[in-house]
Coordinates of C-alpha atoms in Angstrom, one line a residue:
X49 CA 0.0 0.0 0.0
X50 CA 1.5 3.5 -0.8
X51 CA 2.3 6.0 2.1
X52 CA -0.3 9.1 1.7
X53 CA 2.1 11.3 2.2
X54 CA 4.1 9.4 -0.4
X55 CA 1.5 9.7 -3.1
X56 CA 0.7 13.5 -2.7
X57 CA 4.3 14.3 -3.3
X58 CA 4.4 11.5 -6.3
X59 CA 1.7 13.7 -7.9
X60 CA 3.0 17.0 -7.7
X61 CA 6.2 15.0 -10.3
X62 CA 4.7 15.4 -13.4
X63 CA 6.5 17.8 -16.3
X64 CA 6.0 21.5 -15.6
X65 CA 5.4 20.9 -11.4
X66 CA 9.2 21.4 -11.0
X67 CA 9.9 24.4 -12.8
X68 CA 10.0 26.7 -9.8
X69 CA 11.7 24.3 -7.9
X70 CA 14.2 23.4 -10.8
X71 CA 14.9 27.3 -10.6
X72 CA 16.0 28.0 -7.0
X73 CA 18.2 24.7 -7.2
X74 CA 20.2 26.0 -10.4
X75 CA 20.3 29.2 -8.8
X76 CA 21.7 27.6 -5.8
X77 CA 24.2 25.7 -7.9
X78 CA 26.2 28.9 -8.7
X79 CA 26.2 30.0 -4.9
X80 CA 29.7 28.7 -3.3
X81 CA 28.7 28.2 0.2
X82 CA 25.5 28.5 2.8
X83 CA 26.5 29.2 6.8
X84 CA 24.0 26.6 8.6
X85 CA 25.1 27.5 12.3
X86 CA 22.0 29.3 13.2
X87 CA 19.9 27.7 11.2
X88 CA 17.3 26.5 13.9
X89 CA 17.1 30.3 15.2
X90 CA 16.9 32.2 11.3
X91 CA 14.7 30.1 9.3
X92 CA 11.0 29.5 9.6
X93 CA 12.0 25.5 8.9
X94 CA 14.3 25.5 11.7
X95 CA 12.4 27.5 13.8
X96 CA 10.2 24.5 14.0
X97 CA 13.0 22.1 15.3
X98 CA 14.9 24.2 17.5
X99 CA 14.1 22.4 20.5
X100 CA 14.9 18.6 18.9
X101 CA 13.7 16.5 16.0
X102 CA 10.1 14.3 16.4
X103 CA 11.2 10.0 16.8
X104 CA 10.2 8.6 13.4
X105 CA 9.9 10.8 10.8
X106 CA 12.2 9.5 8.0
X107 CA 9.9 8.1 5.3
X108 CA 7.5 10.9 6.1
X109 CA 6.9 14.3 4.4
X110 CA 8.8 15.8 7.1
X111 CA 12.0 13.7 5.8
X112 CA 11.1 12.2 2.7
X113 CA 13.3 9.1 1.7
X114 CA 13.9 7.4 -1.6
X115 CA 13.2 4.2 0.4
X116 CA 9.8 4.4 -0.1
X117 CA 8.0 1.1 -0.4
X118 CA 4.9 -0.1 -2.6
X119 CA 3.3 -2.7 -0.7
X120 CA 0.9 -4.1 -3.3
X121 CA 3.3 -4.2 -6.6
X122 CA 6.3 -5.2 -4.6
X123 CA 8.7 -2.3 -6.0
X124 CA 10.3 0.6 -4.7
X125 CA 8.2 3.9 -5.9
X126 CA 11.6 5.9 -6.9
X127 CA 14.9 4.1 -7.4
X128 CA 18.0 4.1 -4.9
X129 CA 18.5 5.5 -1.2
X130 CA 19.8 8.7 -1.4
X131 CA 20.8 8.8 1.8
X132 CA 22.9 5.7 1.6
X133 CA 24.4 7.5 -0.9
X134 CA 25.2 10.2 1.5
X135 CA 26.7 8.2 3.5
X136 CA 28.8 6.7 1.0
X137 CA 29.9 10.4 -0.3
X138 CA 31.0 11.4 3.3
X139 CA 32.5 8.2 4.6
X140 CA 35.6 10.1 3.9
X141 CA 35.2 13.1 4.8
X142 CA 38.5 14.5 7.1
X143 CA 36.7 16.6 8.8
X144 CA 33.6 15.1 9.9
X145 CA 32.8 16.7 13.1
X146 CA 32.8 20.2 11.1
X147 CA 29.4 20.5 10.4
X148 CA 30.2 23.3 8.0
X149 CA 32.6 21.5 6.4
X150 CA 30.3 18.6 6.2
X151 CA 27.5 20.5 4.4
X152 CA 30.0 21.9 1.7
X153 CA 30.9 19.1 0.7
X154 CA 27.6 17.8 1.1
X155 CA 26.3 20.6 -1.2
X156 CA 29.2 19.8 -4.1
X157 CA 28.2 16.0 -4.2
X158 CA 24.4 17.4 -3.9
X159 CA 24.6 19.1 -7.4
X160 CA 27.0 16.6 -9.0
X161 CA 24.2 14.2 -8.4
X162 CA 21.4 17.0 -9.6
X163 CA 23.4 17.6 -12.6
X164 CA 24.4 14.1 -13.6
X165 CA 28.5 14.8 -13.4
X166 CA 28.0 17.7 -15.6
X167 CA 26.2 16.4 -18.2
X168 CA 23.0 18.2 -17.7
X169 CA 23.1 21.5 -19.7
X170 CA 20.5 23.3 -17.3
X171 CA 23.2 22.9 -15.0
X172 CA 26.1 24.5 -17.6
X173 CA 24.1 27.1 -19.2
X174 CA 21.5 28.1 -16.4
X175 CA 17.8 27.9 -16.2
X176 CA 17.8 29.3 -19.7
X177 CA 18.6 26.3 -21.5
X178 CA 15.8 24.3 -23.0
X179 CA 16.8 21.1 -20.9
X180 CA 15.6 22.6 -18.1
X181 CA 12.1 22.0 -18.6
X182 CA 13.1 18.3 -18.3
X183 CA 14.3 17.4 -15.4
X184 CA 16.4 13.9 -15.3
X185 CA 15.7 11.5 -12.8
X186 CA 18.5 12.3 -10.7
X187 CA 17.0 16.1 -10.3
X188 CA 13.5 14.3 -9.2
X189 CA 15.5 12.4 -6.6
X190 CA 17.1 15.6 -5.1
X191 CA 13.4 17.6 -5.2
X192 CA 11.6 14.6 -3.8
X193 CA 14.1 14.0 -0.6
X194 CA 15.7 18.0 0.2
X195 CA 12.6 19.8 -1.1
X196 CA 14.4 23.1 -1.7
X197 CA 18.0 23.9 -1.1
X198 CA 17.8 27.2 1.2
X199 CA 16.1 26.1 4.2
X200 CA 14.9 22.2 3.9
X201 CA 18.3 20.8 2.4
X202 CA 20.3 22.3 5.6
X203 CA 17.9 21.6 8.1
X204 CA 17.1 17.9 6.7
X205 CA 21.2 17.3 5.9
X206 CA 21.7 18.7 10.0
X207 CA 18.6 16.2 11.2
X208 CA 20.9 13.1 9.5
X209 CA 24.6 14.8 10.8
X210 CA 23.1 15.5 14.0
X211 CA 22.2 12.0 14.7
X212 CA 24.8 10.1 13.4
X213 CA 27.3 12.4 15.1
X214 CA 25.6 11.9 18.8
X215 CA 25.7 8.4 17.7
X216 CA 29.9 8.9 17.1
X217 CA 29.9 11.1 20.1
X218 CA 28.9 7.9 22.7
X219 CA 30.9 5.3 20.9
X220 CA 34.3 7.6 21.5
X221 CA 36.6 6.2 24.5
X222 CA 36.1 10.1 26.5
X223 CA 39.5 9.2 28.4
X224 CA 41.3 8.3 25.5
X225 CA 39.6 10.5 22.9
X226 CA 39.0 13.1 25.0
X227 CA 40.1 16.0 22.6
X228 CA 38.0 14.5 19.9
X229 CA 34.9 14.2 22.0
X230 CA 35.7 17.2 23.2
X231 CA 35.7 19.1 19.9
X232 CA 32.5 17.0 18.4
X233 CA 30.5 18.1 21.9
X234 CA 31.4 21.8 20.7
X235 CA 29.9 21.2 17.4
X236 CA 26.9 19.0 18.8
X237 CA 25.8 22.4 20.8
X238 CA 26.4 25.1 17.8
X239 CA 24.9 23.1 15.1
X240 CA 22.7 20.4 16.6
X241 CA 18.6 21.8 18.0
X242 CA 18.7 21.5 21.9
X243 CA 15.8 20.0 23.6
X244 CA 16.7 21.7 26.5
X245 CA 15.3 25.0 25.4
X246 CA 11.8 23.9 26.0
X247 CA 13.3 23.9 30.0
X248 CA 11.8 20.4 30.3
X249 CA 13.1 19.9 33.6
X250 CA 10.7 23.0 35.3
X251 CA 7.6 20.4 34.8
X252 CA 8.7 17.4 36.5
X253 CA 8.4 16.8 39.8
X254 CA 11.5 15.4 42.0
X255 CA 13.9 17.8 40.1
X256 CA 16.7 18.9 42.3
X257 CA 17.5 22.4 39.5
X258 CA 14.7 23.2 37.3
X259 CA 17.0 25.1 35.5
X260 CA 19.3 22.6 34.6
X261 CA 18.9 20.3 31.6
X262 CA 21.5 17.8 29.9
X263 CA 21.0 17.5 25.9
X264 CA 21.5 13.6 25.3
X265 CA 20.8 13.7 21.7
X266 CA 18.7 14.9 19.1
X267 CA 15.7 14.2 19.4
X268 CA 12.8 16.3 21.5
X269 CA 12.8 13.9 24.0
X270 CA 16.9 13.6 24.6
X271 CA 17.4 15.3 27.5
X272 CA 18.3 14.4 31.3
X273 CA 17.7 16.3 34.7
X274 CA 19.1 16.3 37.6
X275 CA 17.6 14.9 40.5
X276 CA 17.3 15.3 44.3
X277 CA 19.0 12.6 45.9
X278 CA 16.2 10.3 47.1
X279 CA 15.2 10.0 43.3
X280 CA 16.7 8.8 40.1
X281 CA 16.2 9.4 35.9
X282 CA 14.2 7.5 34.1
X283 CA 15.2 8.2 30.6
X284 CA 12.1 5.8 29.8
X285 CA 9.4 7.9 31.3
X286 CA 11.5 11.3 31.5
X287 CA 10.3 11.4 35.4
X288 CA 11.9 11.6 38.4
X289 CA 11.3 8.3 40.2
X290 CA 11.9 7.4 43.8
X291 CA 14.9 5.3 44.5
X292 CA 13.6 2.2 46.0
X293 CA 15.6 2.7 49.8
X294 CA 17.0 -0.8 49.2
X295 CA 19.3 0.2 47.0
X296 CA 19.6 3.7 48.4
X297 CA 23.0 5.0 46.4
X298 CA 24.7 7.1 50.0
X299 CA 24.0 4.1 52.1
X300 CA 23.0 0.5 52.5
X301 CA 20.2 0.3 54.4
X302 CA 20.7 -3.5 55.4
X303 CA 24.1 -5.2 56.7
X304 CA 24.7 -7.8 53.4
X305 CA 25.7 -10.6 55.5
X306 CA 23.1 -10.3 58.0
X307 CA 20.6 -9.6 55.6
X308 CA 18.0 -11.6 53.7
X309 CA 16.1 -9.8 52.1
X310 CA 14.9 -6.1 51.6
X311 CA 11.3 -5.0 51.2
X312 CA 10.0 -1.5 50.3
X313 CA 6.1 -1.6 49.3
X314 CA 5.4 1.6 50.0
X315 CA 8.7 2.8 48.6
X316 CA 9.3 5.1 52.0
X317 CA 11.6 3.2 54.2
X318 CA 13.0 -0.6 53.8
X319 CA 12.3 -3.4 55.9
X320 CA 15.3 -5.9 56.7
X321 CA 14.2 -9.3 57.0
X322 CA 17.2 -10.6 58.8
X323 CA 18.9 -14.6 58.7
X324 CA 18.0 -16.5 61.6
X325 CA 21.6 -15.6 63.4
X326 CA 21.1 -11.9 62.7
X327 CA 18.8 -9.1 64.2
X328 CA 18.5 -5.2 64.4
X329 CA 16.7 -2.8 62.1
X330 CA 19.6 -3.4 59.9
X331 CA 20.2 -7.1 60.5
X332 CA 23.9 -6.2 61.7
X333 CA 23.7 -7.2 65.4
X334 CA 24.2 -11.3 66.0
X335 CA 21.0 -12.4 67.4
X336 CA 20.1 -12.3 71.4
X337 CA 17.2 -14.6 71.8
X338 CA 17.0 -13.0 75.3
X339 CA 16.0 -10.0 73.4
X340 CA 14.4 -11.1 70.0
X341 CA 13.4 -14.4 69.3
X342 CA 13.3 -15.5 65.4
X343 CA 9.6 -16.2 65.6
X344 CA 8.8 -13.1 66.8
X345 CA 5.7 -14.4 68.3
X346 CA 7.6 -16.2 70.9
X347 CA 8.1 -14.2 73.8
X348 CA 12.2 -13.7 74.7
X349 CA 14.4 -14.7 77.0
X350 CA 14.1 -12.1 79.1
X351 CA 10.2 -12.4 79.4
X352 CA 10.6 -16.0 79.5
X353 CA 13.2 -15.5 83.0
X354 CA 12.0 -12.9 84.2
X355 CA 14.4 -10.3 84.4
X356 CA 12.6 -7.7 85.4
X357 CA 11.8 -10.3 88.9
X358 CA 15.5 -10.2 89.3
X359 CA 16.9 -13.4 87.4
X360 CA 19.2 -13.5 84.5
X361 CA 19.2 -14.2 80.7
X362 CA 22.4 -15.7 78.8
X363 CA 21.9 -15.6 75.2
X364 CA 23.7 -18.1 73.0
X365 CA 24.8 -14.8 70.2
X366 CA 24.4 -15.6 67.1
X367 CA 21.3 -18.4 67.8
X368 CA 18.0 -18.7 69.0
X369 CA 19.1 -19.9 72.5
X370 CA 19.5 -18.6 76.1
X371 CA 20.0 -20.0 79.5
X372 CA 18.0 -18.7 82.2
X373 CA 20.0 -18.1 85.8
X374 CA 17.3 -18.2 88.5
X375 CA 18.1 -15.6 91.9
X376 CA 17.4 -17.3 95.2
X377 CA 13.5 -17.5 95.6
X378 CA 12.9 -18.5 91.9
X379 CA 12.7 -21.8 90.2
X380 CA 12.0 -23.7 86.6
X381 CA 9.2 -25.2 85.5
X382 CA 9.6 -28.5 84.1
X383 CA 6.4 -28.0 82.9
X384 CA 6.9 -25.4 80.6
X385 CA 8.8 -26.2 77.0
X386 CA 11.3 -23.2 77.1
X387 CA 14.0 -22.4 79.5
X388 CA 12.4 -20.3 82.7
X389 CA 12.2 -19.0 86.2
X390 CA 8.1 -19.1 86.1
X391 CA 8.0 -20.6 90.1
X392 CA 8.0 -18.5 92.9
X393 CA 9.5 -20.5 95.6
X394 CA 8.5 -18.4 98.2
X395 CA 9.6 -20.5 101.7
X396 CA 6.3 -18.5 103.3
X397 CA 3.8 -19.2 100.1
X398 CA 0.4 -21.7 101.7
X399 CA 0.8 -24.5 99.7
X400 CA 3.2 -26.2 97.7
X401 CA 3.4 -26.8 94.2
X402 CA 0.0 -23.9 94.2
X403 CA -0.5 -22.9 90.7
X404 CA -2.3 -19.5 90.9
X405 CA -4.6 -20.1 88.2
X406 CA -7.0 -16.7 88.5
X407 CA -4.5 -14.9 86.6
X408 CA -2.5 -16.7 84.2
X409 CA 0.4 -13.7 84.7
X410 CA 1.3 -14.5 88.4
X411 CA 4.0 -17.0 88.5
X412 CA 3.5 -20.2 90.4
X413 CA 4.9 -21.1 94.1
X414 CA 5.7 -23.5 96.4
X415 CA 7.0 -23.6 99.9
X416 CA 9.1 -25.1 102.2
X417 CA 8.2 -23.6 105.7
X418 CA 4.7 -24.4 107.9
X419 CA 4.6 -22.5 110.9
X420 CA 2.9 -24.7 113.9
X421 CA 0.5 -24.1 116.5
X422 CA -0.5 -20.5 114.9
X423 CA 3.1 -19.3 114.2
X424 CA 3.3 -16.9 111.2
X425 CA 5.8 -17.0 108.6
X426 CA 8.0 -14.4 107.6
X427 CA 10.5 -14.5 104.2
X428 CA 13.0 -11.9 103.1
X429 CA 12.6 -9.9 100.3
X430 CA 14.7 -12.2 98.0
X431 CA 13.0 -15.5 99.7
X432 CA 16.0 -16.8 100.8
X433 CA 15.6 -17.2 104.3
X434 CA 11.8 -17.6 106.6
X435 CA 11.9 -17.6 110.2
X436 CA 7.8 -18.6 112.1
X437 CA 7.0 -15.8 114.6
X438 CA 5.5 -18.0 117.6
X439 CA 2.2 -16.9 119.1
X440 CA 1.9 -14.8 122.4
X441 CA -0.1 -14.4 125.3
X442 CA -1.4 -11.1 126.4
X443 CA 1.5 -10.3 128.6
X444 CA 3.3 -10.6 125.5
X445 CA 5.1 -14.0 125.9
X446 CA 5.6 -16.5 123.4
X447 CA 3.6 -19.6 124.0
X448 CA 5.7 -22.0 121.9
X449 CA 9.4 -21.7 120.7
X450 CA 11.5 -23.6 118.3
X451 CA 12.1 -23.1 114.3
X452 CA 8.9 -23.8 113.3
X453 CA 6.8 -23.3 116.4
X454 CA 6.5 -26.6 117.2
X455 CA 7.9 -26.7 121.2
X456 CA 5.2 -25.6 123.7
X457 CA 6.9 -23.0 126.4
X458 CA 6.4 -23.0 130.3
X459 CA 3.8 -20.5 131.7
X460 CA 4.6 -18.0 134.2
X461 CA 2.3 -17.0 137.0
X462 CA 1.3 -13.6 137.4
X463 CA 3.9 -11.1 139.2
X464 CA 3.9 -10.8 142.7
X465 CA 2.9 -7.5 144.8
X466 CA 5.3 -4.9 144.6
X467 CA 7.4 -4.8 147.4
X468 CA 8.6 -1.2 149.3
X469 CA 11.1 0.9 148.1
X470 CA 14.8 0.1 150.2
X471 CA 16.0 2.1 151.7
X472 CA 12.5 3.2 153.7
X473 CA 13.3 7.1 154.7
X474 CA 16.6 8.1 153.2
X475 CA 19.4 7.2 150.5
X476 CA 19.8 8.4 146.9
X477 CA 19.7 5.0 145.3
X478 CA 16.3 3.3 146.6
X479 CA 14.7 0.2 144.4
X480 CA 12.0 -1.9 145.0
X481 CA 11.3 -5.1 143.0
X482 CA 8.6 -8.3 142.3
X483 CA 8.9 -11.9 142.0
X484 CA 6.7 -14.4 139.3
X485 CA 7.5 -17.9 139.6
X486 CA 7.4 -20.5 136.4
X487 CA 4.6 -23.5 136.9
X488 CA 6.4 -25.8 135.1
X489 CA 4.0 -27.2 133.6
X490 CA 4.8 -31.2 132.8
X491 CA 4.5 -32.1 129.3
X492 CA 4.6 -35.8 128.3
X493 CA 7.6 -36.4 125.4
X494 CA 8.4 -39.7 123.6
X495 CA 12.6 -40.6 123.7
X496 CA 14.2 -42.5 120.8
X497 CA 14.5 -45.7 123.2
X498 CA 10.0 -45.7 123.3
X499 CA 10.1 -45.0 127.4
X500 CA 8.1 -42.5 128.2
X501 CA 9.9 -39.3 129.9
X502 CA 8.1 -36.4 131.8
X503 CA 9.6 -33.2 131.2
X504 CA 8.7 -29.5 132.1
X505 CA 8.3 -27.0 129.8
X506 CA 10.9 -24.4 130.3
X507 CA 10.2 -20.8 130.8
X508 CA 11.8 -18.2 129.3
X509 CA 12.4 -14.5 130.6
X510 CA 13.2 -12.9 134.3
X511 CA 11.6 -14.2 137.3
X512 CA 12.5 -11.0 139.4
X513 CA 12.0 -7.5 138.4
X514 CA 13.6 -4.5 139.8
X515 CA 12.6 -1.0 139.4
X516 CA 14.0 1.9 140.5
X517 CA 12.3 4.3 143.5
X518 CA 12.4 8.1 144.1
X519 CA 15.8 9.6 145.3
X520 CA 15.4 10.9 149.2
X521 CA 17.8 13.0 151.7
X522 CA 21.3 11.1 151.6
X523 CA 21.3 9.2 155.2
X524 CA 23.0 10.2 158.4
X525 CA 27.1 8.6 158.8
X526 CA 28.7 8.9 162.2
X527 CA 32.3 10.8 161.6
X528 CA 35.2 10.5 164.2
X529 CA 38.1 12.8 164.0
X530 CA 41.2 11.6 162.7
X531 CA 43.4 10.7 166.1
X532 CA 40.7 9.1 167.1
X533 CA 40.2 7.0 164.1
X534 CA 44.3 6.4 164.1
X535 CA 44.4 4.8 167.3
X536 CA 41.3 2.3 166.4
X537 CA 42.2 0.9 163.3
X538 CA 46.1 0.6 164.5
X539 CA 47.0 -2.6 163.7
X540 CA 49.5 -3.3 166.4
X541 CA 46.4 -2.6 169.0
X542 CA 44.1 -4.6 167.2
X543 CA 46.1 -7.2 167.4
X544 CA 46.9 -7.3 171.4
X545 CA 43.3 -6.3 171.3
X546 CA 42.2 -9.8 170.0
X547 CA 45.0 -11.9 172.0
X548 CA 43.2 -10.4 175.1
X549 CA 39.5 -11.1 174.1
X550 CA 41.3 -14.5 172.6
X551 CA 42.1 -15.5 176.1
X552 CA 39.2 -14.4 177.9
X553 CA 37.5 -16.4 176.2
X554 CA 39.3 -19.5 176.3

């Protein structure tokens, strides 16, 4: 099937439609050279392309090619590629990356073509000479693909430069070509239409410089932007797209050898599922089962001891193991499939082996010490030690004694009247005290030998109480003088004293 396009320019080739165009082209033959820098800024052609060339328009009527195709007769609607030929006429061209030098040259093989090397006497004697009412084929060619020679043939010849040339321009080594590439850059930006005038970059969101566009190429669509860091370019889309934060570009967000795998669904912040040795937000710490468990529906090590109660966790790093260190007043339950200090040996607890089963939280207890014959029990704050506190009477005696209570004590009878105070009428230090006695009650007691043995039940405390009276006048002493206490307590005296009493008596 012919193109549309194709078949509204095949009908304008009929004798007498190319005159005016035969015209400019001879003209243009006898002009030695057209400047195309500027071209996309001067001309009404290039004016349209300024800001990059549409994908897919060779073939078209925007760039017509002698490739054109007939479907239904099999053949080729005009003879040859002329822009094969181009290629071939500037495969060896020294000075490639000159578009202006490119173009002349362009131009000479252009006409040569046109004119049929010369032959053609429109092209000898001017657009007087008869011949130039007929057009050879070669002239057709050149009409049908360049259109005219002042403002298509430049623009069309810089659309087919342009793009091979950016094609050149990313096969060059830049380190080791770096002059060329250099030089060909140059010419890409004076000669070549930028996409980056359209300031592509102000529309998309994510853009770290609105201002700031990268021309990629030819084509209205080759351009890059620069964007902010938590985003990358999609040359596919032209957009701005979130970095997925597993493969974040400053950081990793996940240790690698701890790691997994990394999920980000909502593309906001990753999620490091950790191997069963690792743990952490970013799977770099070696796992501590008494602080995360794999199955994280397993309470830890630390619940599972009961730290907070005062017992210890040891975590086995790097596994899913722990070993639980009871304190004093703690126990494990055997019951229980996991490691754990769950009973409460409590020495005072009623009960042992009492599960509280009203609330599944308390922790179960046991006991070791019964108080007897109404003692009450009393533990230390870490349960370590119990002591019974024995009953007492109203006086405030104990009734029984012994560890657990269990030895009945004597009973005392009640005090006796208080007696006077000594001395009656005088002296600073005066007391006066009271007597109880202890009834000794008998209490029958079976010895290891079976014989029955009475004993009595010992009291314990004072059986006499003193108490202090009020302080009186200091009592009356008989002084002698000093002689007269010499001469009694002379020992010499004394002593024929006594012989004489001595024999009396005797």
């Amino acid at each position: 099937m012919v193109r549309p396009s194709v078949l509204i320019l095949l009908i304008a080739l009929v004798p007498g439609a190319f005159s005016s165009s035969v015209d400019e082209w001879i003209a243009e033959i006898f002009i030695p050279q057209r400047a195309i820098a500027g071209i996309f800024e001067s001309t009404p052609i290039g004016l349209r392309y300024n800001r990059g060339f549409p994908r897919g328009i060779w073939g078209t009527n925007l760039a017509p090619d002698l490739g054109a195709y007939d479907e239904g007769h099999n053949e080729f609607l005009v003879q040859g590629f002329f822009w094969n030929k181009v290629k071939l006429w500037l495969a060896n061209e020294p000075n490639r990356f000159d578009a202006q030098a490119v173009y002349d040259a362009f131009r000479r093989h252009v006409f040569d073509y046109m004119c049929e090397g010369g032959t053609w006497g429109c092209c000898v004697a001017g657009i007087r000479d008869l011949t130039c009412r007929y057009p050879p084929k070669s002239m057709q060619d050149v009409i049908f693909v360049l259109l005219d020679p002042k403002e298509n043939m430049p623009v069309l010849f810089l659309f087919w430069w342009c793009m091979h040339s950016w094609m050149e321009y990313y096969s060059l080594d830049l380190k080791r070509d770096a002059n060329t590439a250099m030089q060909l850059r140059r010419n890409l930006r004076q000669f070549c239409p930028s996409p980056c005038l359209a300031k592509p970059c102000r529309r998309i969101p994510g853009v770290l410089m609105p201002n700031k566009c990268k021309a990629i190429g030819p084509f209205e669509d080759d351009y890059e932007c620069t964007c902010r860091k938590e985003f990358v370019w999609d040359r596919g889309t032209k957009t701005c797209t979130a970095i997925n934060p597993c493969f974040a570009r400053a950081y990793a967000p996940c240790y690698a050898p701890g790691t997994l795998t990394c999920l980000a669904l909502d593309m906001q912040g990753p999620k490091c599922i950790c191997k069963p040795e690792y743990m952490g937000k970013d799977c770099a710490q070696l796992r501590n089962a008494c602080l995360h468990r794999f199955n994280e529906s397993e309470p830890n090590g630390n619940s599972n001891c009961g730290v907070a109660r005062g017992n210890l966790c040891n975590p086995v790093l790097g596994t899913d193991l722990y070993k639980c260190t009871c304190t004093t007043g703690w126990m494990p339950s055997l019951s229980l499939p996991y490691d754990n200090c769950a009973i409460l040996n409590d020495p005072c607890a009623a009960g042992e082996g009492e599960e509280e089963k009203a609330n599944e939280d308390k922790p179960r207890v046991t006991s070791s010490v019964k108080c007897q014959n109404g003692g009450y029990c009393i533990s230390s704050p870490d349960y370590s030690t119990a002591a019974c506190l024995c009953p007492t009477t109203t006086w405030g005696d104990q009734t029984h004694m012994g560890t657990y209570c269990e030895t009945p004590r004597g009973i005392w009878s009640t005090w006796s009247v208080m007696s006077s105070c000594r001395k009656k009428n005088c002296g600073v230090s005066r007391y006066r005290w009271r007597r109880r006695q202890c009834l000794g009650e008998i209490s029958h007691i079976e010895t290891p030998n079976s014989i029955p043995k009475n004993a009595t039940r010992p009291c314990f405390g004072i059986s006499e109480e003193i108490l202090p009276c009020s302080e009186t006048l200091p009592c009356k002493t008989l002084r002698l003088t000093g002689k007269f206490r010499h001469e009694i307590f002379d020992f010499r005296r004394l002593y024929v004293f006594l012989l004489i009493v001595g024999s009396e008596v005797s």
